Coordinates of N, CA and C in Angstrom, one line a residue:
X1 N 188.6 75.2 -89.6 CA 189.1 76.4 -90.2 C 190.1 77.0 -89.4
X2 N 190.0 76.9 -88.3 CA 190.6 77.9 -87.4 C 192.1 76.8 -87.3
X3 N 191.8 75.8 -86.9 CA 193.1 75.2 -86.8 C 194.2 75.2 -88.0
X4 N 193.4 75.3 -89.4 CA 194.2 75.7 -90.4 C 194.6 76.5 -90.9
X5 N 194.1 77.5 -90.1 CA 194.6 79.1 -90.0 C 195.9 78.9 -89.4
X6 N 195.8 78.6 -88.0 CA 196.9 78.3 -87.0 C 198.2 77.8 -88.0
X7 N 198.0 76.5 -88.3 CA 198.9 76.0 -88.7 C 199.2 76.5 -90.1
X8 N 199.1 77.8 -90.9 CA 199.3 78.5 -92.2 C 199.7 79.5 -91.7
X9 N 199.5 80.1 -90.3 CA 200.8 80.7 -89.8 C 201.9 80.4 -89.3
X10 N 201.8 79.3 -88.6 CA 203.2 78.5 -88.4 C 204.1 77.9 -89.6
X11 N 202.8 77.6 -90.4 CA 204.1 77.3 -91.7 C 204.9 78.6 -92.8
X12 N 204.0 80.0 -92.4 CA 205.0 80.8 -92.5 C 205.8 81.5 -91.6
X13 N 205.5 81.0 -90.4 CA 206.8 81.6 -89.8 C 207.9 80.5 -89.9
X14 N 207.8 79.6 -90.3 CA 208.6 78.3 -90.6 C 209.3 77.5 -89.5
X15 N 207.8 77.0 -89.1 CA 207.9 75.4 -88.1 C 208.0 74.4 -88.9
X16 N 207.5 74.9 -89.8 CA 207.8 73.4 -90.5 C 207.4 73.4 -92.4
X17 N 207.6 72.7 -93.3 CA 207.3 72.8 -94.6 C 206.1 71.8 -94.9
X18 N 205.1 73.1 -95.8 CA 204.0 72.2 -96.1 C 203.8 72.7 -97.4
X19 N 204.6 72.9 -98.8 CA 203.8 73.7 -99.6 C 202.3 73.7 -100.0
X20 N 202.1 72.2 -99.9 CA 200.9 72.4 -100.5 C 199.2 72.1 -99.3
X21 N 199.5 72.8 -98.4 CA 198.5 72.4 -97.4 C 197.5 72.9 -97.7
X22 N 197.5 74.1 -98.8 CA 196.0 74.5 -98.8 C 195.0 73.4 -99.8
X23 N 196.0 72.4 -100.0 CA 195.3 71.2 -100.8 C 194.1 70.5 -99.0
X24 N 194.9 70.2 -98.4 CA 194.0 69.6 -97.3 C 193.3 71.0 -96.9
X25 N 193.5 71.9 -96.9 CA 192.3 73.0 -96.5 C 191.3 72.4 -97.5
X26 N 191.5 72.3 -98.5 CA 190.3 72.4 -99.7 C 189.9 70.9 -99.1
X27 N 190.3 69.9 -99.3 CA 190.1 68.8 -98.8 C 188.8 68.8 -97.4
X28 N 189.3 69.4 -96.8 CA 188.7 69.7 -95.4 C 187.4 70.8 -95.5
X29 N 187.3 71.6 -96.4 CA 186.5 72.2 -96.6 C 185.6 71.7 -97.8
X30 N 185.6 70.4 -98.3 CA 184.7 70.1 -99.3 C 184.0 69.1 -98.2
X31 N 184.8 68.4 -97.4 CA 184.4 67.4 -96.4 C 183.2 68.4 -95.5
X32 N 183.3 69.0 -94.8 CA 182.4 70.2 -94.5 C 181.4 70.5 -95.3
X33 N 181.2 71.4 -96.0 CA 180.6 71.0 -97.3 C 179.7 70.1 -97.6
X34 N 179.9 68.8 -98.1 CA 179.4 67.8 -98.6 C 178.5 67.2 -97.3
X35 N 179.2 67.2 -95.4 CA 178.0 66.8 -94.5 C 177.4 67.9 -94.2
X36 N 177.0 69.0 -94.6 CA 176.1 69.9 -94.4 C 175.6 70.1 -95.6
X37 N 175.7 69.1 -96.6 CA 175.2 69.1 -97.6 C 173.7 67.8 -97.1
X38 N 174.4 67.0 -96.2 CA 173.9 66.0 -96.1 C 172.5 66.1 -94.9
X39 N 173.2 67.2 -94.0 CA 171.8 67.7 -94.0 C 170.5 68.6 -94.0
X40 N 171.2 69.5 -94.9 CA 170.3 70.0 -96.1 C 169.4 69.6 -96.5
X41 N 169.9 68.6 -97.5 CA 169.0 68.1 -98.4 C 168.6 67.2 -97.6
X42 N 167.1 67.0 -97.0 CA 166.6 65.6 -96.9 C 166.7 64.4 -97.8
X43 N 166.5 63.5 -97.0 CA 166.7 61.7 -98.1 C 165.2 61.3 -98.6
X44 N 164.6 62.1 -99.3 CA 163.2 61.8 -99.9 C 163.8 61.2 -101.5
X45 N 163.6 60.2 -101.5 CA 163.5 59.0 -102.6 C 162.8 59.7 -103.9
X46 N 163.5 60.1 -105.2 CA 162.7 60.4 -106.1 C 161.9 62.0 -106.3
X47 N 163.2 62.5 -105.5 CA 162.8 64.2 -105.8 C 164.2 64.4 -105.5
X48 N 164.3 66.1 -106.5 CA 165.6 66.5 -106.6 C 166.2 66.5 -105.5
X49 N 165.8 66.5 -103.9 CA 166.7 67.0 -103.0 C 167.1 65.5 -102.6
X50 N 166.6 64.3 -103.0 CA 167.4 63.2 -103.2 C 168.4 63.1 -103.9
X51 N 168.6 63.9 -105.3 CA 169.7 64.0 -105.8 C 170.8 64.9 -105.6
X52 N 170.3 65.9 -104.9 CA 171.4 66.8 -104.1 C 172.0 66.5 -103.0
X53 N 170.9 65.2 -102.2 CA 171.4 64.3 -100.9 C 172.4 63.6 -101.6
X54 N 172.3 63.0 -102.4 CA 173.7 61.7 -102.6 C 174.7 63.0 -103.2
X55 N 174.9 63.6 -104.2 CA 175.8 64.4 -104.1 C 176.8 65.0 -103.0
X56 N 175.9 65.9 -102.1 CA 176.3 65.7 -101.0 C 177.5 64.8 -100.0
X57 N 176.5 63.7 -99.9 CA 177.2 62.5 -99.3 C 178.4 61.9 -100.5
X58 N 178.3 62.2 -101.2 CA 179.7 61.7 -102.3 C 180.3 62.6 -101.8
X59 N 180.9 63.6 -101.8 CA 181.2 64.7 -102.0 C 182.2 64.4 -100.9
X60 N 181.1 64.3 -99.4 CA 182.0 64.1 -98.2 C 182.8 63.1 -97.8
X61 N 182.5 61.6 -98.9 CA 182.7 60.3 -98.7 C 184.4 60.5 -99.6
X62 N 184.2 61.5 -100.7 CA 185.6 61.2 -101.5 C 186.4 62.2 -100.6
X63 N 185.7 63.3 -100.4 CA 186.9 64.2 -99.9 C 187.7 63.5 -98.2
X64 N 186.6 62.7 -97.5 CA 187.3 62.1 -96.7 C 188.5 60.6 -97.0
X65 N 187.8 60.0 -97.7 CA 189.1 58.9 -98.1 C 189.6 59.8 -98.8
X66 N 190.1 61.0 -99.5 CA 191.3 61.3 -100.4 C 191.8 61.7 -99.1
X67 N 191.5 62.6 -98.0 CA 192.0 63.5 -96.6 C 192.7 62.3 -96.0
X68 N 192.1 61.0 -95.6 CA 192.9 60.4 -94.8 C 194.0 59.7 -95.5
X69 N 194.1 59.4 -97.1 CA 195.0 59.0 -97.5 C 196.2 60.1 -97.9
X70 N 196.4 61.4 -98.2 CA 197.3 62.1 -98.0 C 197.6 63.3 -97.0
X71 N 196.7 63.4 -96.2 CA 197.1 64.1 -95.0 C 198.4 64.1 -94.1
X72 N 198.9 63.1 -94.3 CA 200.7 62.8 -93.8 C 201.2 63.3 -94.5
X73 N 201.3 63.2 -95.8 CA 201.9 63.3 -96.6 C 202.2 65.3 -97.0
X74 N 200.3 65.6 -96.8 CA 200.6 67.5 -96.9 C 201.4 68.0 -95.9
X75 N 201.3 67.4 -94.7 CA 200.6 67.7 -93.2 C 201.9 67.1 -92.7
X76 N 203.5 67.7 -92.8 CA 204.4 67.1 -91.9 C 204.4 67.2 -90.5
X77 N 203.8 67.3 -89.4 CA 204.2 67.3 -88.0 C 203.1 66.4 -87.3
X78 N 202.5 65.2 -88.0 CA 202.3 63.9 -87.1 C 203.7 63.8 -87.6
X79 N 203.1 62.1 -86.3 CA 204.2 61.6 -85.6 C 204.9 60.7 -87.2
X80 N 205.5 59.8 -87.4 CA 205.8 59.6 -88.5 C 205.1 57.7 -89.0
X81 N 204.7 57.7 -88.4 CA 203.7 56.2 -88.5 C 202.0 57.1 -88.7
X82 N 201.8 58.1 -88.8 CA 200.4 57.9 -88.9 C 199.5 57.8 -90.0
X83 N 200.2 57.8 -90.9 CA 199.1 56.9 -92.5 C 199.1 55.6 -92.0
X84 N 199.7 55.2 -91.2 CA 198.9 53.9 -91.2 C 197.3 53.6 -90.1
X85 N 197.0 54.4 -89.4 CA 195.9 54.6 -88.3 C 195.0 55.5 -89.2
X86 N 195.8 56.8 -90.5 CA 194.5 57.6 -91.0 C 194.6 56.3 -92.2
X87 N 195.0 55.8 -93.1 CA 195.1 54.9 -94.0 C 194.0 53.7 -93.5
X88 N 193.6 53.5 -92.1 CA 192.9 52.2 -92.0 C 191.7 53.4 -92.1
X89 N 191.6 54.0 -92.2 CA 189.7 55.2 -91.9 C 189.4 55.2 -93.2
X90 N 190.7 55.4 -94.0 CA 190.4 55.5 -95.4 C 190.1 54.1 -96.0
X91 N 190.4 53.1 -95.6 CA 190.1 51.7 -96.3 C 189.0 51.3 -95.4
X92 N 188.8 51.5 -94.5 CA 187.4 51.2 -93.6 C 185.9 52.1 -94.8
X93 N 186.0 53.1 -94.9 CA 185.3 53.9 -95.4 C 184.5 53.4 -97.0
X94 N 186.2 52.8 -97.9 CA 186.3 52.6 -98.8 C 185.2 51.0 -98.7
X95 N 185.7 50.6 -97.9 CA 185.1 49.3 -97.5 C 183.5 49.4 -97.2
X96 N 182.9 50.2 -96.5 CA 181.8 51.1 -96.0 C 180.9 51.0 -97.4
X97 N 181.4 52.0 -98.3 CA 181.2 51.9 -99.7 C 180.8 51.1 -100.5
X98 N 181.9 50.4 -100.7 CA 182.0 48.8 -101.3 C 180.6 47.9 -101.4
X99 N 180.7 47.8 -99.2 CA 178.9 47.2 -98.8 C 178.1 47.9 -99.4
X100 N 177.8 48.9 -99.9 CA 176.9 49.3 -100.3 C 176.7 49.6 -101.5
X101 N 177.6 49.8 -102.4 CA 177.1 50.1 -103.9 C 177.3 48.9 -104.3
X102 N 178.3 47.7 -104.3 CA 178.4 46.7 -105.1 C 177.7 45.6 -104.1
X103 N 177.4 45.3 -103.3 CA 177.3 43.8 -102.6 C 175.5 44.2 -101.9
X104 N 175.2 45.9 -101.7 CA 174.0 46.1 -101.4 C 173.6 45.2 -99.8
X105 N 174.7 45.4 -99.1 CA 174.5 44.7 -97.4 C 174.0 45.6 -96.7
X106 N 173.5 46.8 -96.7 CA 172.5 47.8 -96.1 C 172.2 49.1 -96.9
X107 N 171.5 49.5 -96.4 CA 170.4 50.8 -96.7 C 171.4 52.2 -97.3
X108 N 171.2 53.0 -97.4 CA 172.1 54.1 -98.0 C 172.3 54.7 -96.8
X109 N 171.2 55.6 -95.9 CA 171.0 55.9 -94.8 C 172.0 55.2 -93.5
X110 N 171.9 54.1 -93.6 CA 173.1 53.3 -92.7 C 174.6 53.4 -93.6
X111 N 174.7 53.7 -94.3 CA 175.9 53.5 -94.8 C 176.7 54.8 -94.9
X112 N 175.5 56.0 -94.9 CA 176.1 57.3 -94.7 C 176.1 57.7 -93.0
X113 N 175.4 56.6 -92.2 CA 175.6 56.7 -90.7 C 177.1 56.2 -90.3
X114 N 177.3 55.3 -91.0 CA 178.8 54.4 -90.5 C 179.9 55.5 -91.3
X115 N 179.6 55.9 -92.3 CA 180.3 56.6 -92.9 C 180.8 58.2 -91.9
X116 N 179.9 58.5 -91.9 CA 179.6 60.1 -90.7 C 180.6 59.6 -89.5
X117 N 180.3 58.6 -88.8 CA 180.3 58.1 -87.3 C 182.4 58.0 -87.7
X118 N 183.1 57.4 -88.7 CA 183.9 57.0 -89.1 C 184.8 58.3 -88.9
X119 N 184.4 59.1 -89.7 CA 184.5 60.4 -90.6 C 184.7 61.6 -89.5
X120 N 183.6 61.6 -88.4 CA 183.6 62.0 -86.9 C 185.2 61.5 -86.0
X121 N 185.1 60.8 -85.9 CA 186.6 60.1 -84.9 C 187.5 60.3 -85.7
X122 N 188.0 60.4 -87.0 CA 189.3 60.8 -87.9 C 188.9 62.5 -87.6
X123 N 188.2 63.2 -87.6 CA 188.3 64.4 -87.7 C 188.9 65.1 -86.3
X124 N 187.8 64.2 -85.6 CA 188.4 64.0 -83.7 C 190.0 64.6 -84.0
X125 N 190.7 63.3 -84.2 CA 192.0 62.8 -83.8 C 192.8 63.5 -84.7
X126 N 192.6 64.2 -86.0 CA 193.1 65.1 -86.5 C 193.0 66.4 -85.9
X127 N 191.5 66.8 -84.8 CA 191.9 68.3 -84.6 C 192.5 68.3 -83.4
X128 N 192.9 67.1 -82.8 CA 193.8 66.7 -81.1 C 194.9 67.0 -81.2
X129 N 195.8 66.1 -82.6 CA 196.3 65.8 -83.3 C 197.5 67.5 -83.6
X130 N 196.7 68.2 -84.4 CA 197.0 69.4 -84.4 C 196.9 70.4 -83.7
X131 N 196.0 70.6 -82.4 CA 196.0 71.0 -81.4 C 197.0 70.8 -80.7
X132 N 197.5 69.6 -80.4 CA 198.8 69.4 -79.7 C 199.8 69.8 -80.4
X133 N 200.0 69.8 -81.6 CA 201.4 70.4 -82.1 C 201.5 71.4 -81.8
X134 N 200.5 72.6 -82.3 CA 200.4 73.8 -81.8 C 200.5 74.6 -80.8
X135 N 199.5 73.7 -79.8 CA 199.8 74.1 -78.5 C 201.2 73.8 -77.5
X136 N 202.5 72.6 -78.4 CA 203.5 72.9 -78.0 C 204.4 73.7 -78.4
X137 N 204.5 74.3 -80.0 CA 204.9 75.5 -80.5 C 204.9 76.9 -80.2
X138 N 203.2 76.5 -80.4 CA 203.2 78.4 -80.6 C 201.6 78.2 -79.4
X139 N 201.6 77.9 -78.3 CA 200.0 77.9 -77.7 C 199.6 79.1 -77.7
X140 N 200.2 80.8 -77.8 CA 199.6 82.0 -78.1 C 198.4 82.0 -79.3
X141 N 198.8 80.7 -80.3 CA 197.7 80.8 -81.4 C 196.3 80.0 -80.9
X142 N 196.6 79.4 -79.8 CA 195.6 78.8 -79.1 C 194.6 79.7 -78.8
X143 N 195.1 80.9 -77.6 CA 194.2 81.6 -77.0 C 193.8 82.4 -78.0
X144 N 194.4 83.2 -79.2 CA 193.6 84.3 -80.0 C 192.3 83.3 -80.4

């Protein structure tokens, strides 16, 4: 939240153009959302808060493959190659998926583990990512 504060001030003091960034805010904020959705609801089999667990974990699984596939695209100040490094998290994930609703190669619970663990390191490298731009810009927005 805070980093996209930062950088929704910098895009109005105009470092750079993003019209539509508060799409990846929402993006980033349903992702949030959906893993504290995930641990919320426990994974008890056959009671509603199993059905509010998979909701949940959808929830975080779409909003992160949609995040890593247009995040370059909202988000001009990576470097200009990096849909292809957030693009492989997003087909990894997709892939993640795949194992498990159609081919059933592990447990739901492992699949929302590899998913999380995935989802963790893209989040990583996205708030590094933006930390560094900022903190070569404007690092005053660092310390508030």
């Amino acid at each position: 939240q805070d980093r996209m504060l930062d950088l929704a001030v910098m895009r109005e003091a105009g470092f750079f153009h993003a019209p539509r960034l508060e799409w990846l805010h929402a993006l980033l904020l349903a992702l949030c959302i959906g893993t504290t959705g995930i641990g919320l609801f426990p994974y008890i089999p056959n009671t509603a808060l199993f059905v509010l667990h998979q909701i949940a974990a959808n929830l975080a699984v779409l909003s992160f493959i949609f995040a890593t596939f247009i995040t370059a695209q909202l988000l001009p100040i990576f470097p200009e190659n990096i849909h292809y490094p957030s693009g492989a998290f997003g087909i990894t994930a997709i892939g993640i998926a795949l194992g498990y609703y159609l081919f059933r190669l592990y447990n739901f619970s492992a699949m929302e583990l590899l998913l999380i663990a995935i989802g963790a390191v893209w989040v990583a490298s996205f708030f590094f990512m933006t930390g560094s731009y900022i903190k070569q810009h404007r690092p005053d927005l660092l310390e508030s």
